PDB file of N, CA and C in Angstrom:
ATOM      1  N   MET A   1      -1.907 -19.931  32.698  1.00 41.00           N
ATOM      2  CA  MET A   1      -0.663 -20.620  32.380  1.00 41.00           C
ATOM      3  C   MET A   1      -0.005 -19.915  31.204  1.00 41.00           C
ATOM      4  N   ASN A   2       1.182 -19.409  31.408  1.00 48.00           N
ATOM      5  CA  ASN A   2       1.902 -18.687  30.375  1.00 48.00           C
ATOM      6  C   ASN A   2       3.025 -19.570  29.842  1.00 48.00           C
ATOM      7  N   LEU A   3       2.807 -20.156  28.679  1.00 54.00           N
ATOM      8  CA  LEU A   3       3.807 -21.013  28.074  1.00 54.00           C
ATOM      9  C   LEU A   3       4.835 -20.160  27.337  1.00 54.00           C
ATOM     10  N   ARG A   4       6.061 -20.597  27.382  1.00 63.00           N
ATOM     11  CA  ARG A   4       7.110 -19.910  26.641  1.00 63.00           C
ATOM     12  C   ARG A   4       6.937 -20.232  25.162  1.00 63.00           C
ATOM     13  N   ARG A   5       6.848 -19.206  24.362  1.00 77.00           N
ATOM     14  CA  ARG A   5       6.664 -19.396  22.929  1.00 77.00           C
ATOM     15  C   ARG A   5       8.015 -19.491  22.237  1.00 77.00           C
ATOM     16  N   ASP A   6       8.111 -20.398  21.288  1.00 87.00           N
ATOM     17  CA  ASP A   6       9.321 -20.556  20.502  1.00 87.00           C
ATOM     18  C   ASP A   6       9.203 -19.726  19.229  1.00 87.00           C
ATOM     19  N   VAL A   7      10.186 -18.896  18.986  1.00 92.00           N
ATOM     20  CA  VAL A   7      10.157 -17.998  17.846  1.00 92.00           C
ATOM     21  C   VAL A   7      10.114 -18.765  16.522  1.00 92.00           C
ATOM     22  N   PHE A   8      10.768 -19.900  16.453  1.00 92.00           N
ATOM     23  CA  PHE A   8      10.792 -20.662  15.209  1.00 92.00           C
ATOM     24  C   PHE A   8       9.462 -21.366  14.950  1.00 92.00           C
ATOM     25  N   GLN A   9       8.779 -21.787  16.008  1.00 91.00           N
ATOM     26  CA  GLN A   9       7.425 -22.314  15.832  1.00 91.00           C
ATOM     27  C   GLN A   9       6.496 -21.199  15.365  1.00 91.00           C
ATOM     28  N   ALA A  10       6.728 -20.003  15.872  1.00 93.00           N
ATOM     29  CA  ALA A  10       5.885 -18.869  15.482  1.00 93.00           C
ATOM     30  C   ALA A  10       6.040 -18.551  14.006  1.00 93.00           C
ATOM     31  N   ILE A  11       7.272 -18.505  13.522  1.00 93.00           N
ATOM     32  CA  ILE A  11       7.469 -18.144  12.113  1.00 93.00           C
ATOM     33  C   ILE A  11       7.265 -19.327  11.169  1.00 93.00           C
ATOM     34  N   ALA A  12       7.043 -20.514  11.726  1.00 93.00           N
ATOM     35  CA  ALA A  12       6.740 -21.667  10.881  1.00 93.00           C
ATOM     36  C   ALA A  12       5.352 -21.552  10.257  1.00 93.00           C
ATOM     37  N   ASP A  13       4.473 -20.794  10.875  1.00 95.00           N
ATOM     38  CA  ASP A  13       3.102 -20.653  10.386  1.00 95.00           C
ATOM     39  C   ASP A  13       3.052 -19.620   9.256  1.00 95.00           C
ATOM     40  N   PRO A  14       2.488 -19.974   8.094  1.00 96.00           N
ATOM     41  CA  PRO A  14       2.459 -19.042   6.956  1.00 96.00           C
ATOM     42  C   PRO A  14       1.660 -17.763   7.225  1.00 96.00           C
ATOM     43  N   THR A  15       0.615 -17.847   8.020  1.00 96.00           N
ATOM     44  CA  THR A  15      -0.164 -16.644   8.334  1.00 96.00           C
ATOM     45  C   THR A  15       0.665 -15.682   9.168  1.00 96.00           C
ATOM     46  N   ARG A  16       1.389 -16.211  10.115  1.00 96.00           N
ATOM     47  CA  ARG A  16       2.230 -15.340  10.948  1.00 96.00           C
ATOM     48  C   ARG A  16       3.363 -14.731  10.136  1.00 96.00           C
ATOM     49  N   ARG A  17       3.927 -15.489   9.203  1.00 96.00           N
ATOM     50  CA  ARG A  17       4.956 -14.912   8.325  1.00 96.00           C
ATOM     51  C   ARG A  17       4.363 -13.793   7.478  1.00 96.00           C
ATOM     52  N   ALA A  18       3.140 -13.985   7.006  1.00 97.00           N
ATOM     53  CA  ALA A  18       2.478 -12.940   6.221  1.00 97.00           C
ATOM     54  C   ALA A  18       2.229 -11.691   7.071  1.00 97.00           C
ATOM     55  N   ILE A  19       1.863 -11.886   8.322  1.00 97.00           N
ATOM     56  CA  ILE A  19       1.660 -10.749   9.226  1.00 97.00           C
ATOM     57  C   ILE A  19       2.972  -9.989   9.400  1.00 97.00           C
ATOM     58  N   LEU A  20       4.059 -10.709   9.590  1.00 97.00           N
ATOM     59  CA  LEU A  20       5.368 -10.061   9.740  1.00 97.00           C
ATOM     60  C   LEU A  20       5.723  -9.244   8.499  1.00 97.00           C
ATOM     61  N   LEU A  21       5.415  -9.778   7.332  1.00 96.00           N
ATOM     62  CA  LEU A  21       5.669  -9.027   6.097  1.00 96.00           C
ATOM     63  C   LEU A  21       4.819  -7.764   6.028  1.00 96.00           C
ATOM     64  N   LEU A  22       3.580  -7.861   6.482  1.00 96.00           N
ATOM     65  CA  LEU A  22       2.690  -6.689   6.464  1.00 96.00           C
ATOM     66  C   LEU A  22       3.196  -5.561   7.347  1.00 96.00           C
ATOM     67  N   VAL A  23       3.642  -5.912   8.535  1.00 97.00           N
ATOM     68  CA  VAL A  23       4.049  -4.869   9.489  1.00 97.00           C
ATOM     69  C   VAL A  23       5.530  -4.513   9.367  1.00 97.00           C
ATOM     70  N   ALA A  24       6.231  -5.140   8.442  1.00 94.00           N
ATOM     71  CA  ALA A  24       7.656  -4.841   8.273  1.00 94.00           C
ATOM     72  C   ALA A  24       7.882  -3.398   7.833  1.00 94.00           C
ATOM     73  N   SER A  25       6.970  -2.855   7.050  1.00 93.00           N
ATOM     74  CA  SER A  25       7.174  -1.510   6.519  1.00 93.00           C
ATOM     75  C   SER A  25       6.406  -0.426   7.269  1.00 93.00           C
ATOM     76  N   GLN A  26       5.349  -0.818   7.976  1.00 95.00           N
ATOM     77  CA  GLN A  26       4.575   0.176   8.727  1.00 95.00           C
ATOM     78  C   GLN A  26       3.781  -0.485   9.843  1.00 95.00           C
ATOM     79  N   ALA A  27       3.557   0.261  10.904  1.00 96.00           N
ATOM     80  CA  ALA A  27       2.758  -0.237  12.016  1.00 96.00           C
ATOM     81  C   ALA A  27       1.289  -0.275  11.601  1.00 96.00           C
ATOM     82  N   LEU A  28       0.601  -1.333  12.011  1.00 97.00           N
ATOM     83  CA  LEU A  28      -0.809  -1.503  11.655  1.00 97.00           C
ATOM     84  C   LEU A  28      -1.611  -1.922  12.880  1.00 97.00           C
ATOM     85  N   THR A  29      -2.892  -1.593  12.853  1.00 96.00           N
ATOM     86  CA  THR A  29      -3.795  -2.051  13.904  1.00 96.00           C
ATOM     87  C   THR A  29      -4.204  -3.489  13.612  1.00 96.00           C
ATOM     88  N   ALA A  30      -4.761  -4.145  14.618  1.00 96.00           N
ATOM     89  CA  ALA A  30      -5.232  -5.522  14.431  1.00 96.00           C
ATOM     90  C   ALA A  30      -6.285  -5.589  13.334  1.00 96.00           C
ATOM     91  N   GLY A  31      -7.162  -4.604  13.287  1.00 95.00           N
ATOM     92  CA  GLY A  31      -8.195  -4.582  12.258  1.00 95.00           C
ATOM     93  C   GLY A  31      -7.616  -4.451  10.860  1.00 95.00           C
ATOM     94  N   ALA A  32      -6.614  -3.595  10.711  1.00 96.00           N
ATOM     95  CA  ALA A  32      -5.968  -3.416   9.407  1.00 96.00           C
ATOM     96  C   ALA A  32      -5.231  -4.684   8.983  1.00 96.00           C
ATOM     97  N   ILE A  33      -4.642  -5.348   9.946  1.00 97.00           N
ATOM     98  CA  ILE A  33      -3.962  -6.614   9.640  1.00 97.00           C
ATOM     99  C   ILE A  33      -4.985  -7.675   9.251  1.00 97.00           C
ATOM    100  N   ALA A  34      -6.052  -7.787  10.037  1.00 96.00           N
ATOM    101  CA  ALA A  34      -7.090  -8.797   9.781  1.00 96.00           C
ATOM    102  C   ALA A  34      -7.761  -8.605   8.433  1.00 96.00           C
ATOM    103  N   ALA A  35      -7.844  -7.362   7.963  1.00 96.00           N
ATOM    104  CA  ALA A  35      -8.485  -7.083   6.676  1.00 96.00           C
ATOM    105  C   ALA A  35      -7.750  -7.737   5.511  1.00 96.00           C
ATOM    106  N   ASN A  36      -6.507  -8.128   5.731  1.00 96.00           N
ATOM    107  CA  ASN A  36      -5.711  -8.752   4.674  1.00 96.00           C
ATOM    108  C   ASN A  36      -5.863 -10.273   4.619  1.00 96.00           C
ATOM    109  N   PHE A  37      -6.669 -10.832   5.514  1.00 95.00           N
ATOM    110  CA  PHE A  37      -6.799 -12.285   5.586  1.00 95.00           C
ATOM    111  C   PHE A  37      -8.262 -12.699   5.510  1.00 95.00           C
ATOM    112  N   ASP A  38      -8.470 -13.872   4.993  1.00 94.00           N
ATOM    113  CA  ASP A  38      -9.818 -14.412   4.860  1.00 94.00           C
ATOM    114  C   ASP A  38     -10.109 -15.353   6.030  1.00 94.00           C
ATOM    115  N   THR A  39      -9.826 -14.869   7.244  1.00 92.00           N
ATOM    116  CA  THR A  39     -10.092 -15.640   8.453  1.00 92.00           C
ATOM    117  C   THR A  39     -10.797 -14.735   9.462  1.00 92.00           C
ATOM    118  N   ALA A  40     -11.326 -15.337  10.492  1.00 93.00           N
ATOM    119  CA  ALA A  40     -12.019 -14.566  11.528  1.00 93.00           C
ATOM    120  C   ALA A  40     -11.028 -13.682  12.283  1.00 93.00           C
ATOM    121  N   ARG A  41     -11.495 -12.553  12.731  1.00 93.00           N
ATOM    122  CA  ARG A  41     -10.636 -11.611  13.455  1.00 93.00           C
ATOM    123  C   ARG A  41     -10.024 -12.237  14.716  1.00 93.00           C
ATOM    124  N   PRO A  42     -10.774 -13.045  15.484  1.00 94.00           N
ATOM    125  CA  PRO A  42     -10.142 -13.681  16.649  1.00 94.00           C
ATOM    126  C   PRO A  42      -8.956 -14.580  16.280  1.00 94.00           C
ATOM    127  N   THR A  43      -9.020 -15.186  15.108  1.00 95.00           N
ATOM    128  CA  THR A  43      -7.904 -16.019  14.651  1.00 95.00           C
ATOM    129  C   THR A  43      -6.660 -15.163  14.421  1.00 95.00           C
ATOM    130  N   VAL A  44      -6.853 -14.025  13.767  1.00 96.00           N
ATOM    131  CA  VAL A  44      -5.729 -13.110  13.531  1.00 96.00           C
ATOM    132  C   VAL A  44      -5.218 -12.570  14.865  1.00 96.00           C
ATOM    133  N   SER A  45      -6.123 -12.278  15.780  1.00 96.00           N
ATOM    134  CA  SER A  45      -5.713 -11.800  17.108  1.00 96.00           C
ATOM    135  C   SER A  45      -4.850 -12.829  17.834  1.00 96.00           C
ATOM    136  N   LYS A  46      -5.176 -14.100  17.685  1.00 96.00           N
ATOM    137  CA  LYS A  46      -4.370 -15.164  18.301  1.00 96.00           C
ATOM    138  C   LYS A  46      -2.972 -15.183  17.687  1.00 96.00           C
ATOM    139  N   HIS A  47      -2.895 -15.026  16.372  1.00 97.00           N
ATOM    140  CA  HIS A  47      -1.593 -14.961  15.711  1.00 97.00           C
ATOM    141  C   HIS A  47      -0.789 -13.762  16.222  1.00 97.00           C
ATOM    142  N   LEU A  48      -1.449 -12.622  16.379  1.00 97.00           N
ATOM    143  CA  LEU A  48      -0.774 -11.433  16.899  1.00 97.00           C
ATOM    144  C   LEU A  48      -0.282 -11.662  18.323  1.00 97.00           C
ATOM    145  N   GLN A  49      -1.082 -12.351  19.119  1.00 95.00           N
ATOM    146  CA  GLN A  49      -0.689 -12.655  20.496  1.00 95.00           C
ATOM    147  C   GLN A  49       0.575 -13.515  20.517  1.00 95.00           C
ATOM    148  N   ILE A  50       0.603 -14.526  19.672  1.00 96.00           N
ATOM    149  CA  ILE A  50       1.764 -15.420  19.616  1.00 96.00           C
ATOM    150  C   ILE A  50       3.008 -14.653  19.174  1.00 96.00           C
ATOM    151  N   LEU A  51       2.878 -13.833  18.144  1.00 97.00           N
ATOM    152  CA  LEU A  51       4.018 -13.050  17.662  1.00 97.00           C
ATOM    153  C   LEU A  51       4.496 -12.046  18.710  1.00 97.00           C
ATOM    154  N   THR A  52       3.567 -11.505  19.479  1.00 96.00           N
ATOM    155  CA  THR A  52       3.924 -10.564  20.540  1.00 96.00           C
ATOM    156  C   THR A  52       4.624 -11.294  21.685  1.00 96.00           C
ATOM    157  N   GLU A  53       4.119 -12.465  22.054  1.00 94.00           N
ATOM    158  CA  GLU A  53       4.742 -13.251  23.118  1.00 94.00           C
ATOM    159  C   GLU A  53       6.161 -13.673  22.741  1.00 94.00           C
ATOM    160  N   CYS A  54       6.404 -13.897  21.462  1.00 94.00           N
ATOM    161  CA  CYS A  54       7.739 -14.252  20.976  1.00 94.00           C
ATOM    162  C   CYS A  54       8.626 -13.022  20.804  1.00 94.00           C
ATOM    163  N   GLU A  55       8.058 -11.877  21.026  1.00 94.00           N
ATOM    164  CA  GLU A  55       8.744 -10.592  20.901  1.00 94.00           C
ATOM    165  C   GLU A  55       9.136 -10.253  19.469  1.00 94.00           C
ATOM    166  N   LEU A  56       8.472 -10.895  18.492  1.00 96.00           N
ATOM    167  CA  LEU A  56       8.700 -10.531  17.101  1.00 96.00           C
ATOM    168  C   LEU A  56       7.920  -9.274  16.749  1.00 96.00           C
ATOM    169  N   LEU A  57       6.804  -9.057  17.438  1.00 97.00           N
ATOM    170  CA  LEU A  57       6.008  -7.839  17.282  1.00 97.00           C
ATOM    171  C   LEU A  57       5.982  -7.095  18.600  1.00 97.00           C
ATOM    172  N   GLU A  58       5.881  -5.792  18.496  1.00 97.00           N
ATOM    173  CA  GLU A  58       5.691  -4.948  19.670  1.00 97.00           C
ATOM    174  C   GLU A  58       4.402  -4.164  19.475  1.00 97.00           C
ATOM    175  N   GLN A  59       3.787  -3.802  20.587  1.00 96.00           N
ATOM    176  CA  GLN A  59       2.544  -3.037  20.562  1.00 96.00           C
ATOM    177  C   GLN A  59       2.813  -1.608  21.031  1.00 96.00           C
ATOM    178  N   LYS A  60       2.117  -0.681  20.392  1.00 96.00           N
ATOM    179  CA  LYS A  60       2.190   0.703  20.829  1.00 96.00           C
ATOM    180  C   LYS A  60       0.776   1.274  20.778  1.00 96.00           C
ATOM    181  N   GLN A  61       0.336   1.785  21.895  1.00 95.00           N
ATOM    182  CA  GLN A  61      -1.016   2.340  21.962  1.00 95.00           C
ATOM    183  C   GLN A  61      -0.979   3.801  21.510  1.00 95.00           C
ATOM    184  N   ASN A  62      -1.923   4.138  20.645  1.00 93.00           N
ATOM    185  CA  ASN A  62      -2.077   5.500  20.153  1.00 93.00           C
ATOM    186  C   ASN A  62      -3.559   5.838  20.284  1.00 93.00           C
ATOM    187  N   GLY A  63      -3.908   6.502  21.362  1.00 94.00           N
ATOM    188  CA  GLY A  63      -5.323   6.748  21.642  1.00 94.00           C
ATOM    189  C   GLY A  63      -5.995   5.437  22.000  1.00 94.00           C
ATOM    190  N   ARG A  64      -7.081   5.130  21.282  1.00 95.00           N
ATOM    191  CA  ARG A  64      -7.793   3.874  21.537  1.00 95.00           C
ATOM    192  C   ARG A  64      -7.262   2.717  20.704  1.00 95.00           C
ATOM    193  N   GLU A  65      -6.424   3.018  19.761  1.00 95.00           N
ATOM    194  CA  GLU A  65      -5.908   1.985  18.857  1.00 95.00           C
ATOM    195  C   GLU A  65      -4.574   1.430  19.355  1.00 95.00           C
ATOM    196  N   ILE A  66      -4.382   0.146  19.139  1.00 96.00           N
ATOM    197  CA  ILE A  66      -3.100  -0.493  19.410  1.00 96.00           C
ATOM    198  C   ILE A  66      -2.476  -0.829  18.056  1.00 96.00           C
ATOM    199  N   TYR A  67      -1.284  -0.314  17.850  1.00 98.00           N
ATOM    200  CA  TYR A  67      -0.557  -0.559  16.606  1.00 98.00           C
ATOM    201  C   TYR A  67       0.516  -1.615  16.849  1.00 98.00           C
ATOM    202  N   TYR A  68       0.647  -2.503  15.890  1.00 98.00           N
ATOM    203  CA  TYR A  68       1.656  -3.555  15.947  1.00 98.00           C
ATOM    204  C   TYR A  68       2.776  -3.190  14.978  1.00 98.00           C
ATOM    205  N   HIS A  69       3.999  -3.321  15.448  1.00 96.00           N
ATOM    206  CA  HIS A  69       5.143  -3.083  14.574  1.00 96.00           C
ATOM    207  C   HIS A  69       6.200  -4.139  14.854  1.00 96.00           C
ATOM    208  N   ILE A  70       7.066  -4.312  13.885  1.00 96.00           N
ATOM    209  CA  ILE A  70       8.070  -5.362  13.968  1.00 96.00           C
ATOM    210  C   ILE A  70       9.150  -4.979  14.983  1.00 96.00           C
ATOM    211  N   ASN A  71       9.640  -5.970  15.683  1.00 96.00           N
ATOM    212  CA  ASN A  71      10.745  -5.776  16.615  1.00 96.00           C
ATOM    213  C   ASN A  71      12.027  -6.133  15.859  1.00 96.00           C
ATOM    214  N   ALA A  72      12.685  -5.117  15.331  1.00 93.00           N
ATOM    215  CA  ALA A  72      13.853  -5.331  14.476  1.00 93.00           C
ATOM    216  C   ALA A  72      14.987  -6.049  15.210  1.00 93.00           C
ATOM    217  N   LYS A  73      15.165  -5.766  16.490  1.00 94.00           N
ATOM    218  CA  LYS A  73      16.248  -6.424  17.240  1.00 94.00           C
ATOM    219  C   LYS A  73      16.029  -7.929  17.328  1.00 94.00           C
ATOM    220  N   LYS A  74      14.788  -8.327  17.582  1.00 93.00           N
ATOM    221  CA  LYS A  74      14.485  -9.760  17.675  1.00 93.00           C
ATOM    222  C   LYS A  74      14.624 -10.430  16.307  1.00 93.00           C
ATOM    223  N   MET A  75      14.177  -9.744  15.255  1.00 93.00           N
ATOM    224  CA  MET A  75      14.310 -10.293  13.905  1.00 93.00           C
ATOM    225  C   MET A  75      15.788 -10.443  13.540  1.00 93.00           C
ATOM    226  N   LYS A  76      16.603  -9.518  13.969  1.00 94.00           N
ATOM    227  CA  LYS A  76      18.050  -9.592  13.709  1.00 94.00           C
ATOM    228  C   LYS A  76      18.641 -10.801  14.423  1.00 94.00           C
ATOM    229  N   THR A  77      18.192 -11.064  15.638  1.00 92.00           N
ATOM    230  CA  THR A  77      18.659 -12.226  16.379  1.00 92.00           C
ATOM    231  C   THR A  77      18.327 -13.511  15.621  1.00 92.00           C
ATOM    232  N   VAL A  78      17.115 -13.590  15.094  1.00 92.00           N
ATOM    233  CA  VAL A  78      16.694 -14.760  14.314  1.00 92.00           C
ATOM    234  C   VAL A  78      17.537 -14.869  13.045  1.00 92.00           C
ATOM    235  N   ALA A  79      17.715 -13.758  12.343  1.00 93.00           N
ATOM    236  CA  ALA A  79      18.498 -13.753  11.101  1.00 93.00           C
ATOM    237  C   ALA A  79      19.945 -14.153  11.365  1.00 93.00           C
ATOM    238  N   ASP A  80      20.512 -13.665  12.466  1.00 94.00           N
ATOM    239  CA  ASP A  80      21.888 -14.020  12.812  1.00 94.00           C
ATOM    240  C   ASP A  80      22.029 -15.511  13.089  1.00 94.00           C
ATOM    241  N   PHE A  81      21.016 -16.103  13.700  1.00 93.00           N
ATOM    242  CA  PHE A  81      21.052 -17.531  13.971  1.00 93.00           C
ATOM    243  C   PHE A  81      20.986 -18.336  12.663  1.00 93.00           C
ATOM    244  N   ILE A  82      20.181 -17.883  11.723  1.00 94.00           N
ATOM    245  CA  ILE A  82      19.954 -18.607  10.465  1.00 94.00           C
ATOM    246  C   ILE A  82      21.103 -18.417   9.470  1.00 94.00           C
ATOM    247  N   GLU A  83      21.818 -17.329   9.558  1.00 96.00           N
ATOM    248  CA  GLU A  83      22.846 -16.978   8.571  1.00 96.00           C
ATOM    249  C   GLU A  83      23.875 -18.078   8.307  1.00 96.00           C
ATOM    250  N   PRO A  84      24.448 -18.737   9.309  1.00 95.00           N
ATOM    251  CA  PRO A  84      25.425 -19.798   9.002  1.00 95.00           C
ATOM    252  C   PRO A  84      24.825 -20.937   8.166  1.00 95.00           C
ATOM    253  N   PHE A  85      23.554 -21.237   8.392  1.00 95.00           N
ATOM    254  CA  PHE A  85      22.893 -22.282   7.613  1.00 95.00           C
ATOM    255  C   PHE A  85      22.683 -21.838   6.174  1.00 95.00           C
ATOM    256  N   ARG A  86      22.330 -20.567   5.990  1.00 94.00           N
ATOM    257  CA  ARG A  86      22.157 -20.018   4.641  1.00 94.00           C
ATOM    258  C   ARG A  86      23.474 -20.072   3.879  1.00 94.00           C
ATOM    259  N   GLN A  87      24.558 -19.691   4.551  1.00 96.00           N
ATOM    260  CA  GLN A  87      25.872 -19.724   3.919  1.00 96.00           C
ATOM    261  C   GLN A  87      26.262 -21.145   3.533  1.00 96.00           C
ATOM    262  N   MET A  88      25.997 -22.091   4.433  1.00 96.00           N
ATOM    263  CA  MET A  88      26.327 -23.489   4.155  1.00 96.00           C
ATOM    264  C   MET A  88      25.586 -23.970   2.905  1.00 96.00           C
ATOM    265  N   TRP A  89      24.290 -23.671   2.822  1.00 96.00           N
ATOM    266  CA  TRP A  89      23.511 -24.131   1.678  1.00 96.00           C
ATOM    267  C   TRP A  89      23.891 -23.396   0.401  1.00 96.00           C
ATOM    268  N   ASP A  90      24.251 -22.120   0.505  1.00 96.00           N
ATOM    269  CA  ASP A  90      24.741 -21.392  -0.672  1.00 96.00           C
ATOM    270  C   ASP A  90      25.997 -22.065  -1.224  1.00 96.00           C
ATOM    271  N   GLU A  91      26.913 -22.421  -0.335  1.00 95.00           N
ATOM    272  CA  GLU A  91      28.142 -23.091  -0.767  1.00 95.00           C
ATOM    273  C   GLU A  91      27.833 -24.424  -1.436  1.00 95.00           C
ATOM    274  N   ARG A  92      26.933 -25.180  -0.843  1.00 95.00           N
ATOM    275  CA  ARG A  92      26.593 -26.484  -1.423  1.00 95.00           C
ATOM    276  C   ARG A  92      25.936 -26.341  -2.788  1.00 95.00           C
ATOM    277  N   PHE A  93      25.031 -25.382  -2.930  1.00 96.00           N
ATOM    278  CA  PHE A  93      24.378 -25.180  -4.224  1.00 96.00           C
ATOM    279  C   PHE A  93      25.356 -24.642  -5.260  1.00 96.00           C
ATOM    280  N   ASN A  94      26.290 -23.806  -4.843  1.00 94.00           N
ATOM    281  CA  ASN A  94      27.309 -23.316  -5.775  1.00 94.00           C
ATOM    282  C   ASN A  94      28.182 -24.462  -6.269  1.00 94.00           C
ATOM    283  N   LYS A  95      28.548 -25.380  -5.375  1.00 94.00           N
ATOM    284  CA  LYS A  95      29.332 -26.552  -5.778  1.00 94.00           C
ATOM    285  C   LYS A  95      28.542 -27.423  -6.740  1.00 94.00           C
ATOM    286  N   LEU A  96      27.271 -27.639  -6.438  1.00 94.00           N
ATOM    287  CA  LEU A  96      26.423 -28.443  -7.310  1.00 94.00           C
ATOM    288  C   LEU A  96      26.292 -27.784  -8.682  1.00 94.00           C
ATOM    289  N   GLU A  97      26.131 -26.471  -8.698  1.00 93.00           N
ATOM    290  CA  GLU A  97      26.031 -25.746  -9.973  1.00 93.00           C
ATOM    291  C   GLU A  97      27.312 -25.914 -10.792  1.00 93.00           C
ATOM    292  N   ALA A  98      28.455 -25.825 -10.139  1.00 91.00           N
ATOM    293  CA  ALA A  98      29.729 -26.002 -10.837  1.00 91.00           C
ATOM    294  C   ALA A  98      29.847 -27.416 -11.409  1.00 91.00           C
ATOM    295  N   ILE A  99      29.429 -28.415 -10.648  1.00 91.00           N
ATOM    296  CA  ILE A  99      29.466 -29.800 -11.120  1.00 91.00           C
ATOM    297  C   ILE A  99      28.550 -29.971 -12.320  1.00 91.00           C
ATOM    298  N   MET A 100      27.360 -29.394 -12.244  1.00 92.00           N
ATOM    299  CA  MET A 100      26.404 -29.522 -13.348  1.00 92.00           C
ATOM    300  C   MET A 100      26.904 -28.809 -14.603  1.00 92.00           C
ATOM    301  N   LYS A 101      27.528 -27.657 -14.459  1.00 89.00           N
ATOM    302  CA  LYS A 101      28.093 -26.952 -15.624  1.00 89.00           C
ATOM    303  C   LYS A 101      29.217 -27.769 -16.234  1.00 89.00           C
ATOM    304  N   ASN A 102      30.058 -28.352 -15.400  1.00 87.00           N
ATOM    305  CA  ASN A 102      31.140 -29.185 -15.872  1.00 87.00           C
ATOM    306  C   ASN A 102      30.602 -30.418 -16.587  1.00 87.00           C
ATOM    307  N   TYR A 103      29.574 -31.005 -16.044  1.00 83.00           N
ATOM    308  CA  TYR A 103      28.942 -32.180 -16.652  1.00 83.00           C
ATOM    309  C   TYR A 103      28.337 -31.838 -18.013  1.00 83.00           C
ATOM    310  N   GLN A 104      27.688 -30.682 -18.114  1.00 79.00           N
ATOM    311  CA  GLN A 104      27.039 -30.273 -19.364  1.00 79.00           C
ATOM    312  C   GLN A 104      28.075 -29.974 -20.464  1.00 79.00           C
ATOM    313  N   THR A 105      29.226 -29.430 -20.100  1.00 77.00           N
ATOM    314  CA  THR A 105      30.240 -29.122 -21.101  1.00 77.00           C
ATOM    315  C   THR A 105      30.907 -30.376 -21.626  1.00 77.00           C
ATOM    316  N   LYS A 106      30.900 -31.454 -20.852  1.00 73.00           N
ATOM    317  CA  LYS A 106      31.497 -32.715 -21.289  1.00 73.00           C
ATOM    318  C   LYS A 106      30.598 -33.454 -22.278  1.00 73.00           C
ATOM    319  N   LYS A 107      29.335 -33.144 -22.312  1.00 66.00           N
ATOM    320  CA  LYS A 107      28.402 -33.857 -23.214  1.00 66.00           C
ATOM    321  C   LYS A 107      28.564 -33.432 -24.629  1.00 66.00           C
TER     322      LYS A 107
END
């Protein structure tokens, strides 16, 4: 049974976010990724499977090793979806900051 994975559920997990940060700058093998975590290797492999199914990671075989690297196009899609929300919250925090500065000067 192949369930459709949701990209936002995938990045909700802190371990998976940490994996994405690790492979953002260079491709790594599962073993190299697992070495950065204090969990069993099968657990890290499950996280890699989920990230791959969501297309956030891509695999490339080099000899006997499989290297995982970030899928920049998919990450861009996620970032583009989130951007309007980031802008909205930036505007709200800027307004709040202005109100607080105005309040402090009146004291």
